Structures are given as C-alpha cells and as structure tokens.
Short mmCIF file of N, CA and C in Angstrom, two decimals:
data_model
loop_
_atom_site.label_atom_id
_atom_site.label_comp_id
_atom_site.label_asym_id
_atom_site.label_seq_id
_atom_site.Cartn_x
_atom_site.Cartn_y
_atom_site.Cartn_z
N UNK A 1 60.69 64.85 -125.95
CA UNK A 1 60.36 63.50 -126.30
C UNK A 1 59.94 62.63 -124.79
N UNK A 2 59.82 62.14 -125.26
CA UNK A 2 59.47 60.47 -124.36
C UNK A 2 60.36 60.36 -123.40
N UNK A 3 62.08 60.58 -123.29
CA UNK A 3 62.27 60.73 -122.46
C UNK A 3 63.39 61.36 -121.71
N UNK A 4 62.58 63.43 -121.79
CA UNK A 4 62.72 63.04 -121.40
C UNK A 4 63.29 63.74 -119.89
N UNK A 5 64.33 64.53 -119.16
CA UNK A 5 64.05 64.21 -117.73
C UNK A 5 62.81 65.64 -117.28
N UNK A 6 61.97 65.83 -117.93
CA UNK A 6 61.65 67.02 -117.28
C UNK A 6 59.79 66.25 -117.27
N UNK A 7 59.60 64.53 -117.62
CA UNK A 7 59.15 63.88 -118.47
C UNK A 7 59.24 63.10 -116.44
N UNK A 8 60.32 62.77 -116.41
CA UNK A 8 60.70 61.25 -116.10
C UNK A 8 59.84 62.39 -114.23
N UNK A 9 59.97 64.08 -114.15
CA UNK A 9 59.30 64.85 -112.67
C UNK A 9 58.45 65.29 -112.65
N UNK A 10 58.04 64.93 -113.91
CA UNK A 10 55.94 65.32 -113.66
C UNK A 10 55.64 63.58 -113.20
N UNK A 11 56.34 63.14 -113.68
CA UNK A 11 55.75 61.36 -113.90
C UNK A 11 55.73 61.29 -111.94
N UNK A 12 56.42 61.46 -111.28
CA UNK A 12 57.31 61.81 -110.85
C UNK A 12 55.90 62.50 -109.17
N UNK A 13 56.16 63.32 -110.08
CA UNK A 13 55.01 64.61 -108.79
C UNK A 13 53.14 63.54 -109.91
N UNK A 14 52.79 62.57 -111.02
CA UNK A 14 51.08 62.18 -111.08
C UNK A 14 51.78 61.66 -109.88
N UNK A 15 52.87 60.57 -109.68
CA UNK A 15 52.94 59.70 -108.43
C UNK A 15 52.14 59.66 -107.68
N UNK A 16 53.26 60.94 -106.79
CA UNK A 16 52.48 61.90 -105.37
C UNK A 16 51.37 62.33 -105.47
N UNK A 17 50.60 62.29 -106.50
CA UNK A 17 49.36 62.25 -106.61
C UNK A 17 48.26 60.95 -106.33
N UNK A 18 49.09 60.57 -107.09
CA UNK A 18 48.10 59.11 -106.76
C UNK A 18 48.36 58.40 -105.71
N UNK A 19 49.58 58.63 -104.69
CA UNK A 19 49.48 58.05 -104.18
C UNK A 19 49.25 58.91 -102.38
N UNK A 20 48.40 59.89 -102.60
CA UNK A 20 48.25 60.53 -101.78
C UNK A 20 46.15 59.99 -102.00
N UNK A 21 45.91 59.95 -103.13
CA UNK A 21 44.93 59.42 -102.95
C UNK A 21 44.40 58.16 -102.57
N UNK A 22 45.91 57.79 -102.69
CA UNK A 22 45.47 55.61 -101.87
C UNK A 22 45.64 55.25 -103.34
N UNK A 23 45.36 55.54 -104.33
CA UNK A 23 46.41 54.22 -105.92
C UNK A 23 47.75 53.99 -106.12
N UNK A 24 47.68 53.26 -105.08
CA UNK A 24 49.08 53.00 -105.01
C UNK A 24 49.45 52.11 -105.75
N UNK A 25 48.57 51.07 -107.00
CA UNK A 25 49.67 50.84 -108.05
C UNK A 25 49.83 51.35 -108.51
N UNK A 26 48.99 52.39 -109.21
CA UNK A 26 49.66 53.93 -109.99
C UNK A 26 50.86 54.22 -109.67
N UNK A 27 50.55 54.59 -108.41
CA UNK A 27 52.37 55.07 -108.04
C UNK A 27 53.01 54.84 -107.98
N UNK A 28 53.02 52.96 -107.76
CA UNK A 28 54.47 51.63 -108.17
C UNK A 28 54.43 52.27 -109.47
N UNK A 29 52.85 52.27 -110.14
CA UNK A 29 54.06 53.04 -111.98
C UNK A 29 54.93 53.09 -113.15
N UNK A 30 53.58 54.99 -111.85
CA UNK A 30 54.39 55.97 -112.45
C UNK A 30 55.79 56.45 -111.84
N UNK A 31 55.93 56.32 -110.98
CA UNK A 31 57.74 55.68 -110.15
C UNK A 31 58.14 54.81 -111.04
N UNK A 32 58.09 53.69 -111.77
CA UNK A 32 58.94 52.53 -112.14
C UNK A 32 58.82 53.33 -114.22
N UNK A 33 57.85 54.07 -114.27
CA UNK A 33 58.36 54.41 -115.50
C UNK A 33 59.51 55.42 -115.17
N UNK A 34 59.10 57.09 -114.55
CA UNK A 34 60.21 57.78 -113.67
C UNK A 34 61.72 57.24 -114.06
N UNK A 35 61.00 56.10 -112.83
CA UNK A 35 62.97 55.52 -113.52
C UNK A 35 63.77 54.97 -113.83
N UNK A 36 62.32 54.70 -114.96
CA UNK A 36 63.53 53.32 -116.72
C UNK A 36 63.02 54.22 -117.12
N UNK A 37 63.28 56.12 -117.15
CA UNK A 37 63.94 57.73 -117.31
C UNK A 37 65.03 57.93 -117.08
N UNK A 38 65.59 58.01 -116.26
CA UNK A 38 66.65 58.86 -115.36
C UNK A 38 67.73 57.83 -115.14
N UNK A 39 67.33 56.08 -115.53
CA UNK A 39 67.49 55.32 -116.10
C UNK A 39 68.63 55.61 -117.20
N UNK A 40 68.31 55.34 -118.22
CA UNK A 40 68.02 56.12 -120.14
C UNK A 40 68.93 57.18 -119.38
N UNK A 41 68.53 57.77 -119.19
CA UNK A 41 69.36 59.35 -118.96
C UNK A 41 70.69 59.74 -118.57
N UNK A 42 70.57 59.19 -117.41
CA UNK A 42 71.89 59.61 -116.63
C UNK A 42 71.96 58.04 -116.17
N UNK A 43 71.95 56.97 -116.37
CA UNK A 43 72.29 56.07 -116.17
C UNK A 43 71.97 55.53 -114.70
N UNK A 44 73.18 53.84 -114.34
CA UNK A 44 72.46 52.95 -113.72
C UNK A 44 72.87 54.03 -111.87
N UNK A 45 73.16 55.46 -112.11
CA UNK A 45 74.06 54.88 -110.30
C UNK A 45 73.59 57.20 -110.60
N UNK A 46 73.16 57.26 -110.92
CA UNK A 46 72.74 59.03 -110.79
C UNK A 46 72.15 59.08 -109.38
N UNK A 47 72.31 60.46 -108.53
CA UNK A 47 71.31 60.65 -107.53
C UNK A 47 70.37 60.30 -107.87
N UNK A 48 69.78 60.78 -108.81
CA UNK A 48 68.03 60.86 -109.88
C UNK A 48 67.15 59.75 -109.55
N UNK A 49 67.92 59.62 -109.53
CA UNK A 49 67.62 57.33 -109.77
C UNK A 49 67.02 57.11 -107.51
N UNK A 50 67.88 57.62 -106.87
CA UNK A 50 67.61 57.03 -105.50
C UNK A 50 67.19 58.09 -104.42
N UNK A 51 66.63 59.05 -104.94
CA UNK A 51 65.67 59.74 -105.14
C UNK A 51 63.93 58.67 -105.03
N UNK A 52 63.53 58.50 -106.37
CA UNK A 52 63.66 58.19 -107.28
C UNK A 52 62.86 56.47 -106.39
N UNK A 53 64.20 55.07 -105.99
CA UNK A 53 64.54 54.64 -105.22
C UNK A 53 63.36 54.62 -103.54
N UNK A 54 63.77 55.76 -103.38
CA UNK A 54 62.79 56.49 -101.23
C UNK A 54 61.64 56.13 -101.64
N UNK A 55 61.60 56.86 -103.21
CA UNK A 55 59.68 56.86 -103.27
C UNK A 55 59.37 56.33 -102.64
N UNK A 56 60.09 54.76 -104.22
CA UNK A 56 58.55 53.93 -104.00
C UNK A 56 59.71 53.20 -103.19
N UNK A 57 60.46 52.96 -101.78
CA UNK A 57 60.27 52.77 -100.85
C UNK A 57 59.25 53.36 -99.58
N UNK A 58 59.44 53.95 -100.14
CA UNK A 58 58.53 55.08 -98.89
C UNK A 58 56.77 53.75 -99.25
N UNK A 59 56.07 54.25 -100.53
CA UNK A 59 54.92 53.62 -100.82
C UNK A 59 54.96 51.92 -100.19
N UNK A 60 55.83 50.96 -100.33
CA UNK A 60 56.10 49.89 -100.74
C UNK A 60 55.57 49.52 -98.65
N UNK A 61 56.52 50.35 -98.00
CA UNK A 61 55.75 50.29 -96.69
C UNK A 61 54.39 50.29 -96.33
N UNK A 62 53.81 51.40 -97.19
CA UNK A 62 52.35 51.88 -96.55
C UNK A 62 51.39 50.78 -97.19
N UNK A 63 52.02 49.70 -96.97
CA UNK A 63 51.67 48.10 -97.79
C UNK A 63 53.01 47.66 -97.59
N UNK A 64 52.87 47.21 -96.19
CA UNK A 64 53.80 47.19 -95.70
C UNK A 64 54.55 45.68 -96.30
N UNK A 65 54.93 45.99 -97.35
CA UNK A 65 56.41 45.45 -98.14
C UNK A 65 57.10 45.83 -97.57
N UNK A 66 57.51 45.55 -96.47
CA UNK A 66 59.78 46.61 -96.48
C UNK A 66 59.79 44.68 -96.18
N UNK A 67 60.21 43.84 -97.11
CA UNK A 67 61.29 43.29 -97.95
C UNK A 67 61.56 43.53 -98.74
N UNK A 68 61.00 44.79 -99.99
CA UNK A 68 60.92 45.24 -101.04
C UNK A 68 61.53 46.51 -100.50
N UNK A 69 60.60 47.05 -99.57
CA UNK A 69 61.17 48.69 -99.07
C UNK A 69 62.61 49.07 -99.19
N UNK A 70 62.37 47.86 -98.06
CA UNK A 70 64.19 47.54 -98.10
C UNK A 70 65.13 47.76 -98.98
N UNK A 71 65.14 46.56 -99.70
CA UNK A 71 65.68 45.85 -100.85
C UNK A 71 66.16 47.61 -102.25
N UNK A 72 64.83 48.28 -102.37
CA UNK A 72 65.31 50.21 -102.68
C UNK A 72 65.64 50.72 -101.99
N UNK A 73 65.84 50.49 -100.68
CA UNK A 73 66.51 51.73 -99.27
C UNK A 73 68.45 51.52 -99.54
N UNK A 74 67.99 50.68 -100.22
CA UNK A 74 69.70 49.92 -100.26
C UNK A 74 70.39 50.23 -101.04
N UNK A 75 69.57 50.41 -102.71
CA UNK A 75 70.38 50.56 -103.37
C UNK A 75 70.27 52.21 -103.51
N UNK A 76 69.56 53.16 -102.76
CA UNK A 76 68.96 54.17 -103.00
C UNK A 76 70.54 54.55 -102.27
N UNK A 77 71.05 54.02 -100.58
CA UNK A 77 71.56 53.84 -100.46
C UNK A 77 72.67 54.02 -100.84
N UNK A 78 73.47 52.91 -101.30
CA UNK A 78 74.37 52.51 -102.81
C UNK A 78 74.68 53.97 -103.47
N UNK A 79 73.52 54.11 -104.37
CA UNK A 79 73.21 54.80 -105.38
C UNK A 79 74.29 56.47 -105.08
N UNK A 80 74.05 57.03 -103.85
CA UNK A 80 74.15 58.29 -102.77
C UNK A 80 75.29 57.86 -102.48
N UNK A 81 75.75 57.27 -102.07
CA UNK A 81 77.58 57.21 -101.57
C UNK A 81 78.19 56.98 -102.64
N UNK A 82 77.81 56.42 -104.33
CA UNK A 82 79.00 56.54 -104.77
C UNK A 82 78.86 58.39 -104.91
N UNK A 83 77.38 58.44 -105.69
CA UNK A 83 77.35 59.93 -105.55
C UNK A 83 77.48 60.94 -105.00
N UNK A 84 77.68 60.30 -103.84
CA UNK A 84 77.61 61.50 -102.46
C UNK A 84 78.67 62.08 -101.54
N UNK A 85 79.11 60.61 -101.04
CA UNK A 85 80.46 59.79 -100.76
C UNK A 85 79.67 59.82 -99.75
N UNK A 86 81.02 58.90 -99.49
CA UNK A 86 81.00 57.60 -97.77
C UNK A 86 80.08 58.70 -96.85
N UNK A 87 81.22 59.36 -96.70
CA UNK A 87 80.83 60.22 -95.16
C UNK A 87 79.51 61.68 -95.19
N UNK A 88 77.91 61.37 -95.32
CA UNK A 88 77.34 62.00 -96.76
C UNK A 88 76.75 62.62 -96.03
N UNK A 89 75.50 63.37 -94.80
CA UNK A 89 74.98 63.20 -94.18
C UNK A 89 73.76 62.57 -94.79
N UNK A 90 73.71 62.68 -96.14
CA UNK A 90 72.20 62.07 -95.99
C UNK A 90 71.68 60.90 -96.32
N UNK A 91 73.58 59.88 -96.56
CA UNK A 91 73.62 58.80 -96.08
C UNK A 91 73.45 58.02 -94.99
N UNK A 92 74.48 59.51 -93.22
CA UNK A 92 73.82 58.69 -92.64
C UNK A 92 72.19 59.15 -92.16
N UNK A 93 70.75 59.65 -92.90
CA UNK A 93 70.03 59.36 -93.22
C UNK A 93 69.84 58.61 -93.53
N UNK A 94 69.71 58.01 -94.72
CA UNK A 94 69.77 56.77 -95.80
C UNK A 94 69.30 55.49 -94.27
N UNK A 95 70.57 55.29 -93.70
CA UNK A 95 71.24 54.05 -92.42
C UNK A 95 70.37 54.39 -92.24
N UNK A 96 69.81 55.54 -91.34
CA UNK A 96 68.90 55.22 -89.93
C UNK A 96 67.31 54.75 -90.51
N UNK A 97 66.92 55.30 -91.46
CA UNK A 97 66.07 55.14 -92.17
C UNK A 97 65.54 54.11 -92.30
N UNK A 98 66.75 53.00 -92.90
CA UNK A 98 66.58 51.76 -92.83
C UNK A 98 67.21 50.99 -92.04
N UNK A 99 67.57 50.97 -90.68
CA UNK A 99 68.11 50.51 -89.87
C UNK A 99 66.22 50.40 -89.11
N UNK A 100 65.50 51.95 -88.99
CA UNK A 100 63.95 51.77 -88.87
C UNK A 100 63.35 50.51 -89.45
N UNK A 101 63.43 49.71 -90.70
CA UNK A 101 62.38 48.98 -91.75
C UNK A 101 63.41 47.91 -91.08
N UNK A 102 64.72 47.68 -90.64
CA UNK A 102 65.40 46.09 -90.43
C UNK A 102 64.61 46.03 -88.74
N UNK A 103 63.77 46.54 -88.14
CA UNK A 103 64.21 46.46 -86.56
C UNK A 103 62.49 46.48 -86.80
N UNK A 104 61.89 46.91 -87.54
CA UNK A 104 59.72 45.77 -87.71
C UNK A 104 60.42 45.20 -88.41
N UNK A 105 61.33 44.73 -88.16
CA UNK A 105 61.82 42.97 -89.60
C UNK A 105 62.03 42.09 -87.93
N UNK A 106 62.77 42.97 -86.63
CA UNK A 106 63.05 42.50 -85.87
C UNK A 106 64.80 42.06 -86.03
N UNK A 107 65.02 42.29 -87.68
CA UNK A 107 66.97 42.26 -87.27
C UNK A 107 67.42 43.51 -86.43
N UNK A 108 67.46 43.43 -85.52
CA UNK A 108 68.25 44.92 -84.42
C UNK A 108 69.48 44.60 -84.57
N UNK A 109 70.29 43.90 -84.09
CA UNK A 109 71.48 43.86 -85.31
C UNK A 109 71.10 44.98 -86.45
N UNK A 110 71.36 43.96 -86.89
CA UNK A 110 70.99 44.23 -87.94
C UNK A 110 70.60 46.51 -88.40
N UNK A 111 69.84 46.33 -87.12
CA UNK A 111 69.18 48.76 -87.46
C UNK A 111 69.74 49.01 -86.22
N UNK A 112 71.36 48.27 -85.62
CA UNK A 112 71.69 48.32 -84.92
C UNK A 112 73.25 49.08 -85.26
N UNK A 113 73.31 47.43 -86.46
CA UNK A 113 74.83 49.08 -87.09
C UNK A 113 75.04 49.33 -88.22
N UNK A 114 73.03 49.38 -88.28
CA UNK A 114 73.09 50.34 -89.13
C UNK A 114 73.12 52.21 -88.53
N UNK A 115 72.67 51.91 -87.90
CA UNK A 115 72.59 53.17 -86.54
C UNK A 115 73.75 53.29 -86.60
N UNK A 116 74.59 52.37 -85.72
CA UNK A 116 76.76 52.74 -85.26
C UNK A 116 76.90 54.01 -87.02
N UNK A 117 77.01 52.98 -87.91
CA UNK A 117 77.37 53.95 -88.55
C UNK A 117 77.30 55.34 -89.03
N UNK A 118 75.43 54.89 -88.87
CA UNK A 118 75.06 56.33 -88.98
C UNK A 118 75.75 58.22 -87.96
N UNK A 119 76.02 56.98 -86.98
CA UNK A 119 76.73 58.13 -85.38
C UNK A 119 77.74 58.47 -86.49
N UNK A 120 79.02 57.84 -86.63
CA UNK A 120 79.92 57.60 -86.65
C UNK A 120 80.07 59.10 -87.63
N UNK A 121 78.99 58.89 -88.43
CA UNK A 121 78.42 59.25 -90.13
C UNK A 121 78.39 61.17 -89.79
N UNK A 122 77.44 60.82 -88.93
CA UNK A 122 77.00 62.76 -88.66
C UNK A 122 78.08 62.70 -87.37
N UNK A 123 78.91 62.58 -86.11
CA UNK A 123 79.82 62.96 -85.24
C UNK A 123 81.00 63.83 -86.25
N UNK A 124 80.73 63.15 -87.36
CA UNK A 124 82.22 63.98 -88.84
C UNK A 124 81.89 64.58 -88.95
N UNK A 125 79.90 65.24 -89.70
CA UNK A 125 80.01 66.30 -90.24
C UNK A 125 79.56 67.00 -89.17
N UNK A 126 78.93 66.81 -88.03
CA UNK A 126 78.28 67.70 -87.48
C UNK A 126 78.56 68.10 -85.96
N UNK A 127 80.06 67.06 -85.48
CA UNK A 127 80.35 67.14 -84.60
C UNK A 127 79.24 66.30 -83.67
N UNK A 128 80.25 66.16 -82.07
CA UNK A 128 79.84 64.97 -81.75
C UNK A 128 78.83 65.78 -80.98
N UNK A 129 78.39 66.82 -80.30
CA UNK A 129 77.04 67.43 -79.39
C UNK A 129 76.18 67.89 -80.37
N UNK A 130 75.91 67.54 -80.98
CA UNK A 130 75.56 67.83 -82.36
C UNK A 130 74.07 67.44 -82.05
N UNK A 131 72.44 67.52 -81.86
CA UNK A 131 72.02 67.40 -81.73
C UNK A 131 71.40 65.82 -83.05
N UNK A 132 71.49 65.86 -84.38
CA UNK A 132 70.77 65.08 -85.31
C UNK A 132 72.33 64.19 -83.80
N UNK A 133 73.48 64.21 -83.65
CA UNK A 133 74.15 63.07 -83.92
C UNK A 133 72.98 62.38 -82.05
N UNK A 134 72.20 63.08 -81.64
CA UNK A 134 71.94 63.02 -79.97
C UNK A 134 70.39 61.72 -80.84
N UNK A 135 69.89 62.37 -81.33
CA UNK A 135 69.12 62.20 -82.22
C UNK A 135 68.85 59.76 -82.63
N UNK A 136 70.46 59.77 -83.37
CA UNK A 136 71.16 58.70 -83.43
C UNK A 136 70.94 57.90 -82.46
N UNK A 137 71.40 58.48 -82.01
CA UNK A 137 72.26 57.67 -80.32
C UNK A 137 70.75 57.42 -79.75
N UNK A 138 69.77 58.80 -79.67
CA UNK A 138 68.24 57.51 -79.10
C UNK A 138 67.60 56.70 -79.58
N UNK A 139 67.48 55.87 -81.29
CA UNK A 139 67.82 55.09 -81.72
C UNK A 139 67.58 53.59 -81.29
N UNK A 140 69.18 54.08 -81.25
CA UNK A 140 70.56 53.76 -81.13
C UNK A 140 70.61 52.63 -79.09
N UNK A 141 69.59 54.07 -78.31
CA UNK A 141 69.62 53.17 -77.17
C UNK A 141 68.03 52.08 -77.29
N UNK A 142 67.52 52.67 -78.34
CA UNK A 142 65.62 52.46 -78.34
C UNK A 142 66.20 50.57 -78.98
N UNK A 143 67.25 49.95 -79.62
CA UNK A 143 67.43 49.48 -80.04
C UNK A 143 68.56 48.12 -79.01
N UNK A 144 68.73 48.85 -78.13
CA UNK A 144 69.18 48.54 -77.49
C UNK A 144 69.05 47.52 -76.37
N UNK A 145 68.11 48.70 -76.31
CA UNK A 145 66.64 48.12 -75.40
C UNK A 145 66.01 47.30 -75.57
N UNK A 146 65.52 47.02 -76.68
CA UNK A 146 64.29 46.19 -77.51
C UNK A 146 66.07 44.32 -77.45
N UNK A 147 66.30 44.81 -76.99
CA UNK A 147 68.02 43.88 -77.62
C UNK A 147 68.65 43.44 -75.68
N UNK A 148 67.23 43.61 -74.84
CA UNK A 148 67.40 43.22 -74.39
C UNK A 148 69.18 44.01 -72.75
N UNK A 149 69.93 44.91 -74.02
CA UNK A 149 71.31 44.94 -73.30
C UNK A 149 70.57 46.79 -72.37
N UNK A 150 70.39 47.09 -71.45
CA UNK A 150 69.20 48.25 -71.05
C UNK A 150 70.21 48.51 -70.06
N UNK A 151 71.76 48.56 -69.81
CA UNK A 151 72.72 48.88 -68.82
C UNK A 151 73.25 49.99 -70.34
N UNK A 152 73.63 49.06 -71.98
CA UNK A 152 73.60 50.29 -73.18
C UNK A 152 72.61 51.21 -73.41
N UNK A 153 71.99 50.67 -73.51
CA UNK A 153 70.54 50.99 -73.62
C UNK A 153 70.62 53.06 -72.57
N UNK A 154 70.80 52.43 -70.74
CA UNK A 154 70.75 53.59 -69.71
C UNK A 154 72.48 54.75 -70.44
N UNK A 155 73.48 53.74 -71.33
CA UNK A 155 74.49 55.06 -71.11
C UNK A 155 74.16 55.83 -72.55
N UNK A 156 73.21 54.78 -73.88
CA UNK A 156 72.90 55.92 -74.66
C UNK A 156 72.69 56.87 -74.43
N UNK A 157 70.97 56.61 -74.09
CA UNK A 157 69.69 57.58 -74.32
C UNK A 157 71.07 58.76 -72.75
N UNK A 158 71.64 58.12 -72.31
CA UNK A 158 72.62 59.81 -71.26
C UNK A 158 73.23 60.05 -72.00
N UNK A 159 73.29 59.89 -72.73
CA UNK A 159 74.37 61.22 -74.11
C UNK A 159 73.51 61.60 -74.42
N UNK A 160 72.49 61.08 -75.04
CA UNK A 160 72.07 62.03 -75.65
C UNK A 160 70.49 62.36 -75.14
N UNK A 161 71.02 62.91 -73.76
CA UNK A 161 70.37 63.51 -72.28
C UNK A 161 70.85 64.76 -72.83
N UNK A 162 71.87 65.29 -72.80
CA UNK A 162 72.89 65.74 -72.20
C UNK A 162 73.40 66.41 -73.69
N UNK A 163 73.13 65.54 -74.66
CA UNK A 163 74.10 66.96 -75.27
C UNK A 163 72.94 67.67 -76.63
N UNK A 164 71.42 66.93 -75.61
CA UNK A 164 70.45 67.43 -76.02
C UNK A 164 70.05 68.79 -75.12
N UNK A 165 69.68 68.47 -73.93
CA UNK A 165 69.91 69.33 -72.71
C UNK A 165 71.22 70.92 -73.40
N UNK A 166 72.62 70.49 -73.93
CA UNK A 166 72.91 71.37 -73.90
C UNK A 166 73.76 72.36 -75.57
N UNK A 167 72.29 71.39 -76.45
CA UNK A 167 72.47 72.65 -77.51
C UNK A 167 70.68 73.02 -78.06
N UNK A 168 69.37 72.17 -77.28
CA UNK A 168 68.08 72.79 -77.07
C UNK A 168 67.75 73.58 -75.79
N UNK A 169 68.78 72.94 -74.59
CA UNK A 169 67.73 73.47 -73.80
C UNK A 169 66.57 72.56 -72.99
N UNK A 170 66.75 73.20 -71.50
CA UNK A 170 65.57 71.61 -70.88
C UNK A 170 64.45 71.97 -71.37
N UNK A 171 63.64 73.12 -71.83
CA UNK A 171 61.98 72.97 -71.56
C UNK A 171 61.76 72.46 -73.62
N UNK A 172 62.87 71.92 -74.40
CA UNK A 172 63.16 71.37 -75.74
C UNK A 172 62.13 70.82 -75.61
N UNK A 173 61.09 69.96 -76.56
CA UNK A 173 60.89 68.65 -77.06
C UNK A 173 61.40 67.82 -77.00
N UNK A 174 62.91 67.45 -77.50
CA UNK A 174 63.06 66.35 -78.10
C UNK A 174 63.79 66.54 -76.73
N UNK A 175 64.44 67.59 -76.03
CA UNK A 175 65.49 66.97 -74.52
C UNK A 175 64.13 66.86 -73.53
N UNK A 176 62.99 67.56 -73.49
CA UNK A 176 62.50 67.09 -72.67
C UNK A 176 61.91 65.07 -73.00
N UNK A 177 61.43 64.48 -74.08
CA UNK A 177 61.88 63.09 -74.87
C UNK A 177 63.07 62.01 -74.48
N UNK A 178 63.79 63.06 -74.71
CA UNK A 178 64.94 62.09 -73.83
C UNK A 178 64.90 61.88 -72.62
N UNK A 179 64.63 62.80 -71.87
CA UNK A 179 64.84 63.12 -69.91
C UNK A 179 63.87 62.06 -70.04
N UNK A 180 62.82 61.71 -70.66
CA UNK A 180 61.29 60.48 -70.58
C UNK A 180 62.18 59.22 -70.72
N UNK A 181 62.49 58.96 -72.20
CA UNK A 181 63.09 57.61 -72.39
C UNK A 181 64.27 57.05 -71.14
N UNK A 182 64.67 57.91 -70.65
CA UNK A 182 65.94 57.83 -69.98
C UNK A 182 65.02 57.24 -68.83
N UNK A 183 64.82 57.72 -67.43
CA UNK A 183 64.05 57.29 -66.86
C UNK A 183 63.34 56.30 -66.83
N UNK A 184 63.33 56.11 -68.03
CA UNK A 184 62.38 54.63 -68.53
C UNK A 184 62.86 53.59 -68.43
N UNK A 185 64.35 54.06 -69.29
CA UNK A 185 64.87 52.89 -69.41
C UNK A 185 65.61 52.64 -67.46
N UNK A 186 65.60 53.77 -67.04
CA UNK A 186 66.01 53.74 -65.10
C UNK A 186 65.09 52.95 -64.46
N UNK A 187 64.12 53.08 -64.06
CA UNK A 187 63.26 52.94 -64.26
C UNK A 187 63.03 50.77 -63.71
N UNK A 188 63.00 50.15 -65.78
CA UNK A 188 63.18 49.13 -66.02
C UNK A 188 64.45 49.01 -65.62
N UNK A 189 65.51 49.41 -65.37
CA UNK A 189 66.41 48.61 -64.40
C UNK A 189 66.48 48.86 -63.01
N UNK A 190 65.27 49.41 -62.81
CA UNK A 190 65.92 49.17 -60.56
C UNK A 190 64.58 47.91 -60.77
N UNK A 191 63.84 47.94 -61.65
CA UNK A 191 62.64 47.46 -61.59
C UNK A 191 63.28 45.82 -62.04
N UNK A 192 64.35 45.86 -62.39
CA UNK A 192 64.90 44.58 -62.87
C UNK A 192 66.37 43.93 -61.85
N UNK A 193 66.57 44.92 -61.32
CA UNK A 193 67.15 45.05 -59.40
C UNK A 193 66.38 44.57 -58.66
N UNK A 194 65.39 45.16 -58.42
CA UNK A 194 64.20 44.60 -57.23
C UNK A 194 64.20 42.83 -57.36
N UNK A 195 63.62 42.00 -58.39
CA UNK A 195 63.60 41.43 -59.19
C UNK A 195 64.89 40.28 -58.99
N UNK A 196 66.59 41.07 -58.57
CA UNK A 196 67.01 39.58 -58.06
C UNK A 196 67.08 39.20 -57.13
#
C-alpha cells in the first residue's frame, strides 16, 4: 500500500534525485511525504525519521534557510538521543553539524556549547587521543578564535595537533592542517602582543 515503509524509501531516493537535479521544491515535498509515511508506520521517535529530517535540513541549508535547518537537525538530534542513547557517536556528529549552522548564524556561544558536548561524547566513545576528538577540538578552537579567545584557541589547536600527530603521523593532511591552524593562531597572538 501507499504507507508501506518501502514507499518511504523510494520517496527518499526520488528526493535525492530531485536534489541532485536542483529541484529543491520537489525534493522537500518528497522528503515530507517520506517522513509522513515513516511517522505513521513507526511513530514520532523512530530513528528512521531522524535520517529524513537530516536530509531535509541539508536541503534547507542549500537554500540558505539555516533557521529551518537548525530546527530540523534539533528534532533529528532528539530522536537520535532517544533511539541510540545520549552518549552515542552519532549524537556527537549531529551536535557538530548543528554547531556549524549556529556558527554561520553567529551564535558562537551556542556552537561552542554543542561542540564541547560532542568532545565529551567522543572522548567517552573513542578515548581522549582519537582523531575524532582532535577534529572536535579543532572546531572548538576555531570557534574560540572567532570569539576573540585566542589563548584558549591556541591550547585547543595544540591539543588537536598533538593527537593527530601521534595517531595519524606528521605527514597526514589533517596533521598538517592542525599545524597550520596552530601556526596561524600563534602568529596572531604574537602580532597582538607586538601591538601592546
């Protein structure tokens, strides 16, 4: 029938095709239809809904509708927490994605709060010296820099660099990117000190 879960899957695939073709109105409509079927079949808190909500948010981001995208991603986050648990790695991923949107909306404090929560989850899930923790720390350092907290930014970039250096090696592109970020903030701190 029209409410079979497989219909929702097909609608999701058609939404992806519409998105790739740049037909965002059709894409959104197809995702909404898929979401409606999933809600009818599985209830409002099933993880399958979170995936559709994230896909809808991604389309809204492409349309520069960050307010709606944040709302959709927050709904997906709540469903994910309820489905997978508060301390699941996917929860941290979603927090980081919401943080990016919050930063784009100049909500740096909210973005930092989300990334700090993601760091705590990823440290618990992967351990404190995992490359994912370094990625979180790098994001947090960038946010601190944008908030004018250059010394905190330096500390976070240093920690991210050391984790990547020990886990990925000196020649890895992410290690090199961490080193570049650290060097940039250090040069900014030196320039600020020279002005004082």
